[in-house]
């Protein structure tokens, strides 16, 4: 019996994998295994012989079973160690310095704007770039005959004469997202809607496609004072200048009443533009209290709800912040320009990590 014991204990200790262990288990303690066969012999022994051989065989069986279990566990541990060693990866290594692509300043600024407004509780909403003239104009209190339609240099989608679907336009502003959002979600709401807009216009400060960000806050008691605070918080964070001054000039938009254009404080020293100091002003957005007709078009009761809206040029504020002189360069896809004004792909703007580094 000691021979049997030594044979199996040694073989188990030397087993290289689970298959070998399983074979050993069958050979030793399986139904027709050596130990099982010897146990069958017990019947032929004298009672005295059986009294010593029986417990000895049982003990041997237990010993082999626990040796098998122990070896199985050791093999599994070794396999895990091996995997951990083979798949080891140093995540603290720096990324390759090589920079093949960069983030476009418009994408960067859109992320910055989103991070700042998200911090003030604004969600991001979206709408289509090709929209019906109802969303782009009528619902925003700009009826067919209104001069604002002509002023907007609208691109109309081509329609065959017999096509009786409603006319579609390339949206001339992000304001139709106000209507779509309120239609779907009602009031109260607090959103921004960044995106592309289109107008037939082209010179140093105008391109036929450009970017805006719409803001909309509707609740029971929202006023122009809230608009002013939100915008001042935004400009201070965006331009990274505390206490930046804003100037509200009375204006007119069909979709807001009252309406205001907003300027930010700046100075020109030796041809250098500085934001947030001096006594010059730069216009950056249009805004106002959402017109009751607009709320009604979007299914929101103007007797119960009120709020502000604004529309800001993303390209404009990107030019101001990053000192980009010509708007047209944004859309030229000139690689040297992109390398100069682009941002590293891993620098995600956040308020705690810094908006722009
Ligand atoms: N939609 C206006 C524009 O494109 C801007 C604006 C938005 C003004 C919201 C007031 C309120 O000029």
Short mmCIF file of C-alpha atoms and ligand atoms in Angstrom, two decimals:
data_model
loop_
_atom_site.label_atom_id
_atom_site.label_comp_id
_atom_site.label_asym_id
_atom_site.label_seq_id
_atom_site.Cartn_x
_atom_site.Cartn_y
_atom_site.Cartn_z
CA UNK A 1 0.00 0.00 0.00
CA UNK A 2 2.88 2.40 0.64
CA UNK A 3 4.08 1.71 -2.89
CA UNK A 4 0.68 2.62 -4.23
CA UNK A 5 0.66 5.76 -2.13
CA UNK A 6 4.14 6.90 -3.21
CA UNK A 7 3.38 6.15 -6.85
CA UNK A 8 0.26 8.34 -6.95
CA UNK A 9 1.38 11.16 -4.67
CA UNK A 10 4.54 11.60 -6.75
CA UNK A 11 2.67 11.41 -10.05
CA UNK A 12 0.11 13.95 -8.86
CA UNK A 13 2.80 16.36 -7.70
CA UNK A 14 4.48 16.08 -11.11
CA UNK A 15 1.26 16.40 -13.18
CA UNK A 16 1.73 19.19 -15.75
CA UNK A 17 -1.90 19.88 -16.53
CA UNK A 18 -5.51 19.06 -15.71
CA UNK A 19 -5.77 16.24 -18.26
CA UNK A 20 -2.94 14.32 -16.61
CA UNK A 21 -4.60 14.88 -13.22
CA UNK A 22 -7.89 13.50 -14.49
CA UNK A 23 -6.17 10.37 -15.85
CA UNK A 24 -4.48 9.83 -12.49
CA UNK A 25 -7.79 10.27 -10.68
CA UNK A 26 -9.43 7.57 -12.86
CA UNK A 27 -6.46 5.21 -12.43
CA UNK A 28 -6.35 5.61 -8.66
CA UNK A 29 -9.80 6.31 -7.24
CA UNK A 30 -12.07 5.90 -10.28
CA UNK A 31 -14.70 3.11 -10.25
CA UNK A 32 -12.20 0.64 -11.71
CA UNK A 33 -9.15 2.33 -10.23
CA UNK A 34 -6.45 0.52 -8.30
CA UNK A 35 -7.71 1.60 -4.90
CA UNK A 36 -11.30 0.78 -5.70
CA UNK A 37 -10.21 -2.71 -6.82
CA UNK A 38 -8.30 -3.25 -3.60
CA UNK A 39 -11.36 -2.15 -1.64
CA UNK A 40 -13.32 -4.87 -3.39
CA UNK A 41 -10.76 -7.39 -2.06
CA UNK A 42 -11.76 -6.49 1.52
CA UNK A 43 -14.64 -8.97 1.30
CA UNK A 44 -12.25 -11.84 0.95
CA UNK A 45 -10.17 -10.93 3.98
CA UNK A 46 -10.50 -12.19 7.52
CA UNK A 47 -12.24 -9.74 9.86
CA UNK A 48 -8.88 -8.97 11.56
CA UNK A 49 -7.20 -8.17 8.27
CA UNK A 50 -10.18 -6.07 7.21
CA UNK A 51 -10.00 -4.03 10.41
CA UNK A 52 -6.62 -2.60 9.49
CA UNK A 53 -6.82 -2.71 5.68
CA UNK A 54 -10.27 -1.01 5.46
CA UNK A 55 -9.43 2.25 7.29
CA UNK A 56 -5.98 2.33 5.66
CA UNK A 57 -7.52 2.16 2.18
CA UNK A 58 -10.12 4.81 3.06
CA UNK A 59 -7.37 7.08 4.40
CA UNK A 60 -5.32 6.54 1.25
CA UNK A 61 -8.33 7.39 -0.92
CA UNK A 62 -8.89 10.64 1.01
CA UNK A 63 -5.22 11.50 0.81
CA UNK A 64 -5.15 11.02 -2.97
CA UNK A 65 -8.35 13.01 -3.42
CA UNK A 66 -6.97 15.98 -1.50
CA UNK A 67 -3.62 15.76 -3.31
CA UNK A 68 -5.55 15.91 -6.60
CA UNK A 69 -7.54 18.97 -5.44
CA UNK A 70 -4.42 20.74 -4.17
CA UNK A 71 -2.53 20.13 -7.40
CA UNK A 72 -5.51 21.34 -9.44
CA UNK A 73 -5.59 24.59 -7.51
CA UNK A 74 -1.82 25.06 -7.85
CA UNK A 75 -2.06 24.56 -11.62
CA UNK A 76 -4.86 27.17 -11.87
CA UNK A 77 -2.83 29.66 -9.82
CA UNK A 78 0.20 29.10 -12.03
CA UNK A 79 -1.91 29.60 -15.16
CA UNK A 80 -3.25 32.90 -13.79
CA UNK A 81 0.25 34.07 -12.84
CA UNK A 82 1.43 33.22 -16.32
CA UNK A 83 -1.40 35.20 -17.91
CA UNK A 84 -0.79 38.19 -15.68
CA UNK A 85 2.88 38.10 -16.63
CA UNK A 86 2.22 37.68 -20.36
CA UNK A 87 -0.51 40.31 -20.60
CA UNK A 88 1.24 42.91 -18.48
CA UNK A 89 1.03 46.42 -19.83
CA UNK A 90 2.55 49.63 -18.46
CA UNK A 91 -0.34 52.10 -18.66
CA UNK A 92 1.86 54.86 -17.26
CA UNK A 93 4.03 54.95 -20.38
CA UNK A 94 3.68 58.25 -22.28
CA UNK A 95 1.79 58.17 -25.59
CA UNK A 96 3.83 58.52 -28.76
CA UNK A 97 4.84 62.09 -29.40
CA UNK A 98 3.98 61.75 -33.06
CA UNK A 99 0.85 63.81 -33.82
CA UNK A 100 -0.87 62.88 -37.04
CA UNK A 101 -4.20 64.58 -36.43
CA UNK A 102 -5.56 67.38 -34.31
CA UNK A 103 -8.87 68.62 -32.98
CA UNK A 104 -10.31 71.46 -35.07
CA UNK A 105 -10.74 74.71 -33.10
CA UNK A 106 -14.51 74.60 -33.77
CA UNK A 107 -14.77 71.14 -32.19
CA UNK A 108 -12.58 72.29 -29.30
CA UNK A 109 -14.66 75.42 -28.68
CA UNK A 110 -17.92 73.45 -28.96
CA UNK A 111 -16.60 71.11 -26.25
CA UNK A 112 -15.55 74.05 -24.10
CA UNK A 113 -18.96 75.75 -24.46
CA UNK A 114 -20.73 72.47 -23.67
CA UNK A 115 -18.59 71.88 -20.56
CA UNK A 116 -19.36 75.36 -19.21
CA UNK A 117 -23.13 75.24 -19.81
CA UNK A 118 -23.34 71.64 -18.58
CA UNK A 119 -21.90 72.91 -15.30
CA UNK A 120 -24.84 75.36 -15.10
CA UNK A 121 -27.34 72.57 -15.70
CA UNK A 122 -27.89 72.90 -19.46
CA UNK A 123 -28.38 69.71 -21.49
CA UNK A 124 -27.34 69.45 -25.13
CA UNK A 125 -30.12 69.26 -27.76
CA UNK A 126 -29.85 68.70 -31.50
CA UNK A 127 -31.92 69.24 -34.61
CA UNK A 128 -31.60 68.57 -38.35
CA UNK A 129 -29.51 70.83 -40.59
CA UNK A 130 -32.09 70.47 -43.35
CA UNK A 131 -35.37 71.58 -41.80
CA UNK A 132 -38.79 72.71 -42.96
CA UNK A 133 -39.39 76.42 -43.37
CA UNK A 134 -42.03 76.05 -40.66
CA UNK A 135 -39.39 75.19 -38.00
CA UNK A 136 -36.85 77.63 -39.36
CA UNK A 137 -39.26 80.56 -39.78
CA UNK A 138 -43.03 80.30 -39.12
CA UNK A 139 -42.79 78.66 -35.71
CA UNK A 140 -40.27 81.33 -34.75
CA UNK A 141 -42.79 84.06 -35.52
CA UNK A 142 -41.32 84.85 -38.94
CA UNK A 143 -44.31 84.61 -41.33
CA UNK A 144 -43.89 84.26 -45.11
CA UNK A 145 -43.94 87.96 -45.91
CA UNK A 146 -41.57 88.95 -43.07
CA UNK A 147 -38.42 90.83 -44.20
CA UNK A 148 -36.30 88.64 -41.89
CA UNK A 149 -36.68 85.77 -44.38
CA UNK A 150 -35.01 87.79 -47.10
CA UNK A 151 -32.34 89.12 -44.72
CA UNK A 152 -31.28 85.60 -43.81
CA UNK A 153 -29.95 84.73 -47.32
CA UNK A 154 -31.64 81.35 -47.07
CA UNK A 155 -30.61 78.31 -49.11
CA UNK A 156 -33.81 76.58 -50.28
CA UNK A 157 -33.81 72.90 -51.19
CA UNK A 158 -34.69 72.21 -54.80
CA UNK A 159 -38.23 70.93 -55.30
CA UNK A 160 -39.81 69.51 -58.46
CA UNK A 161 -42.90 71.49 -59.50
CA UNK A 162 -45.32 68.65 -58.65
CA UNK A 163 -43.67 67.96 -55.24
CA UNK A 164 -46.16 69.06 -52.60
CA UNK A 165 -44.11 68.31 -49.49
CA UNK A 166 -43.49 71.37 -47.29
CA UNK A 167 -40.51 73.46 -48.44
CA UNK A 168 -37.17 72.60 -46.84
CA UNK A 169 -34.27 74.94 -46.16
CA UNK A 170 -30.74 74.62 -44.85
CA UNK A 171 -31.36 75.99 -41.37
CA UNK A 172 -30.25 79.62 -41.18
CA UNK A 173 -29.83 79.50 -37.40
CA UNK A 174 -30.00 77.03 -34.49
CA UNK A 175 -33.28 78.58 -33.23
CA UNK A 176 -35.49 75.83 -34.81
CA UNK A 177 -34.02 73.48 -32.18
CA UNK A 178 -35.90 75.59 -29.57
CA UNK A 179 -39.19 74.57 -31.20
CA UNK A 180 -38.25 70.93 -31.71
CA UNK A 181 -37.05 70.59 -28.14
CA UNK A 182 -40.11 72.21 -26.53
CA UNK A 183 -42.46 70.22 -28.78
CA UNK A 184 -40.88 66.99 -27.56
CA UNK A 185 -40.10 67.76 -23.95
CA UNK A 186 -42.32 70.71 -22.98
CA UNK A 187 -41.46 73.04 -20.13
CA UNK A 188 -39.50 73.61 -17.96
CA UNK A 189 -36.29 73.15 -19.91
CA UNK A 190 -32.69 74.27 -19.98
CA UNK A 191 -30.72 73.40 -23.12
CA UNK A 192 -28.01 74.50 -25.47
CA UNK A 193 -27.96 73.43 -29.13
CA UNK A 194 -24.63 73.76 -30.92
CA UNK A 195 -24.43 73.05 -34.63
CA UNK A 196 -23.97 74.08 -38.24
CA UNK A 197 -26.07 76.76 -39.92
CA UNK A 198 -26.10 78.09 -43.49
CA UNK A 199 -26.53 81.44 -45.21
CA UNK A 200 -25.60 82.55 -48.73
CA UNK A 201 -22.87 85.00 -47.77
CA UNK A 202 -19.09 85.02 -48.23
CA UNK A 203 -16.36 87.46 -47.13
CA UNK A 204 -13.68 87.77 -44.44
CA UNK A 205 -16.23 87.51 -41.64
CA UNK A 206 -18.92 85.38 -43.37
CA UNK A 207 -18.88 81.85 -44.75
CA UNK A 208 -21.92 80.06 -46.25
CA UNK A 209 -21.67 77.45 -43.50
CA UNK A 210 -20.86 78.47 -39.96
CA UNK A 211 -21.58 77.38 -36.38
CA UNK A 212 -23.91 78.67 -33.71
CA UNK A 213 -24.90 77.65 -30.23
CA UNK A 214 -28.48 78.25 -29.18
CA UNK A 215 -29.44 78.61 -25.52
CA UNK A 216 -32.94 78.15 -24.11
CA UNK A 217 -34.16 78.29 -20.51
CA UNK A 218 -37.90 78.06 -19.80
CA UNK A 219 -39.49 78.01 -16.36
CA UNK A 220 -42.11 79.90 -14.33
CA UNK A 221 -40.07 82.93 -13.38
CA UNK A 222 -37.04 83.25 -15.64
CA UNK A 223 -36.10 86.83 -16.49
CA UNK A 224 -33.50 88.90 -18.38
CA UNK A 225 -31.56 89.05 -15.10
CA UNK A 226 -31.03 85.27 -15.28
CA UNK A 227 -29.92 85.65 -18.91
CA UNK A 228 -27.35 88.27 -17.92
CA UNK A 229 -25.98 86.15 -15.08
CA UNK A 230 -25.73 83.01 -17.20
CA UNK A 231 -23.96 84.84 -20.03
CA UNK A 232 -21.52 86.60 -17.69
CA UNK A 233 -20.68 83.30 -15.99
CA UNK A 234 -20.17 81.79 -19.43
CA UNK A 235 -17.87 84.54 -20.72
CA UNK A 236 -15.78 84.58 -17.54
CA UNK A 237 -15.24 80.81 -17.79
CA UNK A 238 -14.76 80.74 -21.56
CA UNK A 239 -12.32 83.64 -21.86
CA UNK A 240 -10.80 82.78 -18.45
CA UNK A 241 -11.21 86.38 -17.21
CA UNK A 242 -13.03 87.02 -13.92
CA UNK A 243 -15.60 89.81 -13.86
CA UNK A 244 -15.71 90.32 -17.63
CA UNK A 245 -18.25 93.07 -18.48
CA UNK A 246 -21.15 92.66 -20.90
CA UNK A 247 -23.26 95.30 -22.61
CA UNK A 248 -26.90 94.64 -23.56
CA UNK A 249 -28.14 96.75 -26.48
CA UNK A 250 -31.86 96.84 -27.29
CA UNK A 251 -32.44 95.08 -30.60
CA UNK A 252 -35.08 93.20 -32.51
CA UNK A 253 -35.67 89.56 -33.34
CA UNK A 254 -39.11 88.26 -34.33
CA UNK A 255 -38.76 85.35 -31.87
CA UNK A 256 -37.87 87.32 -28.72
CA UNK A 257 -39.49 90.23 -26.92
CA UNK A 258 -37.72 92.19 -25.56
CA UNK A 259 -34.57 91.46 -27.56
CA UNK A 260 -30.97 92.40 -26.94
CA UNK A 261 -27.65 92.09 -28.69
CA UNK A 262 -24.83 91.40 -26.29
CA UNK A 263 -21.32 92.82 -26.49
CA UNK A 264 -18.29 91.87 -24.43
CA UNK A 265 -15.64 94.21 -23.10
CA UNK A 266 -12.36 94.36 -25.04
CA UNK A 267 -9.41 96.53 -25.88
CA UNK A 268 -7.25 97.02 -28.96
CA UNK A 269 -3.64 97.75 -28.03
CA UNK A 270 -1.06 97.90 -30.86
CA UNK A 271 -3.35 95.89 -33.08
CA UNK A 272 -3.68 93.23 -30.32
CA UNK A 273 -7.19 92.34 -29.20
CA UNK A 274 -7.63 91.72 -25.45
CA UNK A 275 -10.93 90.35 -24.15
CA UNK A 276 -12.26 91.42 -20.74
CA UNK A 277 -10.41 94.74 -20.38
CA UNK A 278 -10.45 98.28 -21.80
CA UNK A 279 -13.40 100.28 -23.11
CA UNK A 280 -14.09 98.70 -26.49
CA UNK A 281 -17.03 96.39 -27.21
CA UNK A 282 -17.46 93.36 -29.46
CA UNK A 283 -20.83 91.96 -30.45
CA UNK A 284 -21.04 88.23 -29.77
CA UNK A 285 -24.68 87.18 -29.65
CA UNK A 286 -28.40 87.87 -30.02
CA UNK A 287 -30.82 87.15 -27.21
CA UNK A 288 -34.08 87.98 -25.49
CA UNK A 289 -37.19 86.70 -23.76
CA UNK A 290 -38.85 83.99 -25.85
CA UNK A 291 -41.87 85.48 -27.68
CA UNK A 292 -45.28 84.10 -26.56
CA UNK A 293 -46.05 83.16 -30.18
CA UNK A 294 -42.94 80.97 -30.21
CA UNK A 295 -43.91 79.19 -26.99
CA UNK A 296 -47.42 78.62 -28.38
CA UNK A 297 -46.06 77.22 -31.69
CA UNK A 298 -44.07 74.69 -29.68
CA UNK A 299 -47.09 73.71 -27.55
CA UNK A 300 -45.99 75.53 -24.39
CA UNK A 301 -48.56 77.75 -22.63
CA UNK A 302 -47.18 81.32 -22.44
CA UNK A 303 -49.63 82.07 -19.58
CA UNK A 304 -47.69 79.62 -17.42
CA UNK A 305 -44.15 79.62 -18.78
CA UNK A 306 -41.53 82.15 -19.79
CA UNK A 307 -37.82 82.21 -20.41
CA UNK A 308 -34.82 83.42 -22.34
CA UNK A 309 -33.08 82.35 -25.52
CA UNK A 310 -29.80 83.33 -27.11
CA UNK A 311 -27.85 82.51 -30.24
CA UNK A 312 -24.09 82.89 -30.32
CA UNK A 313 -21.57 82.48 -33.13
CA UNK A 314 -19.17 79.67 -32.22
CA UNK A 315 -16.70 80.60 -34.98
CA UNK A 316 -16.79 84.19 -33.72
CA UNK A 317 -15.89 83.38 -30.13
CA UNK A 318 -13.29 80.84 -31.33
CA UNK A 319 -11.61 83.59 -33.39
CA UNK A 320 -11.65 85.93 -30.39
CA UNK A 321 -10.29 83.40 -27.91
CA UNK A 322 -7.58 81.89 -30.08
CA UNK A 323 -6.62 84.98 -32.09
CA UNK A 324 -7.71 83.64 -35.48
CA UNK A 325 -7.97 86.58 -37.91
CA UNK A 326 -9.88 85.15 -40.89
CA UNK A 327 -13.08 83.14 -40.59
CA UNK A 328 -12.61 81.51 -44.00
CA UNK A 329 -9.49 79.66 -42.80
CA UNK A 330 -11.71 77.51 -40.54
CA UNK A 331 -13.09 75.71 -43.57
CA UNK A 332 -10.09 75.67 -45.93
CA UNK A 333 -8.67 72.36 -44.59
CA UNK A 334 -5.14 73.76 -44.83
CA UNK A 335 -2.94 71.27 -42.94
CA UNK A 336 -0.43 73.90 -41.80
CA UNK A 337 -3.28 75.99 -40.38
CA UNK A 338 -4.79 72.95 -38.65
CA UNK A 339 -1.42 72.05 -37.10
CA UNK A 340 -1.00 75.59 -35.85
CA UNK A 341 -4.50 76.18 -34.47
CA UNK A 342 -5.54 72.57 -33.76
CA UNK A 343 -5.62 70.91 -30.35
CA UNK A 344 -4.05 67.65 -29.19
CA UNK A 345 -6.58 64.84 -29.35
CA UNK A 346 -6.17 63.85 -25.69
CA UNK A 347 -6.77 67.32 -24.22
CA UNK A 348 -10.44 67.03 -23.40
CA UNK A 349 -11.74 70.38 -22.11
CA UNK A 350 -13.21 70.21 -18.61
CA UNK A 351 -13.78 72.90 -16.01
CA UNK A 352 -11.60 71.12 -13.44
CA UNK A 353 -8.84 70.06 -15.85
CA UNK A 354 -8.68 73.38 -17.69
CA UNK A 355 -10.61 74.34 -20.81
CA UNK A 356 -7.66 74.96 -23.11
CA UNK A 357 -4.05 74.06 -22.51
N1 LIG B 1 -31.23 83.20 -34.23
C1 LIG B 1 -30.62 84.51 -34.11
C2 LIG B 1 -29.60 84.70 -35.24
O1 LIG B 1 -29.20 83.75 -35.86
C3 LIG B 1 -29.93 84.68 -32.78
C4 LIG B 1 -30.88 84.63 -31.62
C5 LIG B 1 -31.20 83.43 -31.01
C6 LIG B 1 -31.43 85.79 -31.13
C7 LIG B 1 -32.07 83.39 -29.93
C8 LIG B 1 -32.30 85.79 -30.08
C9 LIG B 1 -32.61 84.56 -29.47
O2 LIG B 1 -29.20 85.80 -35.51
#
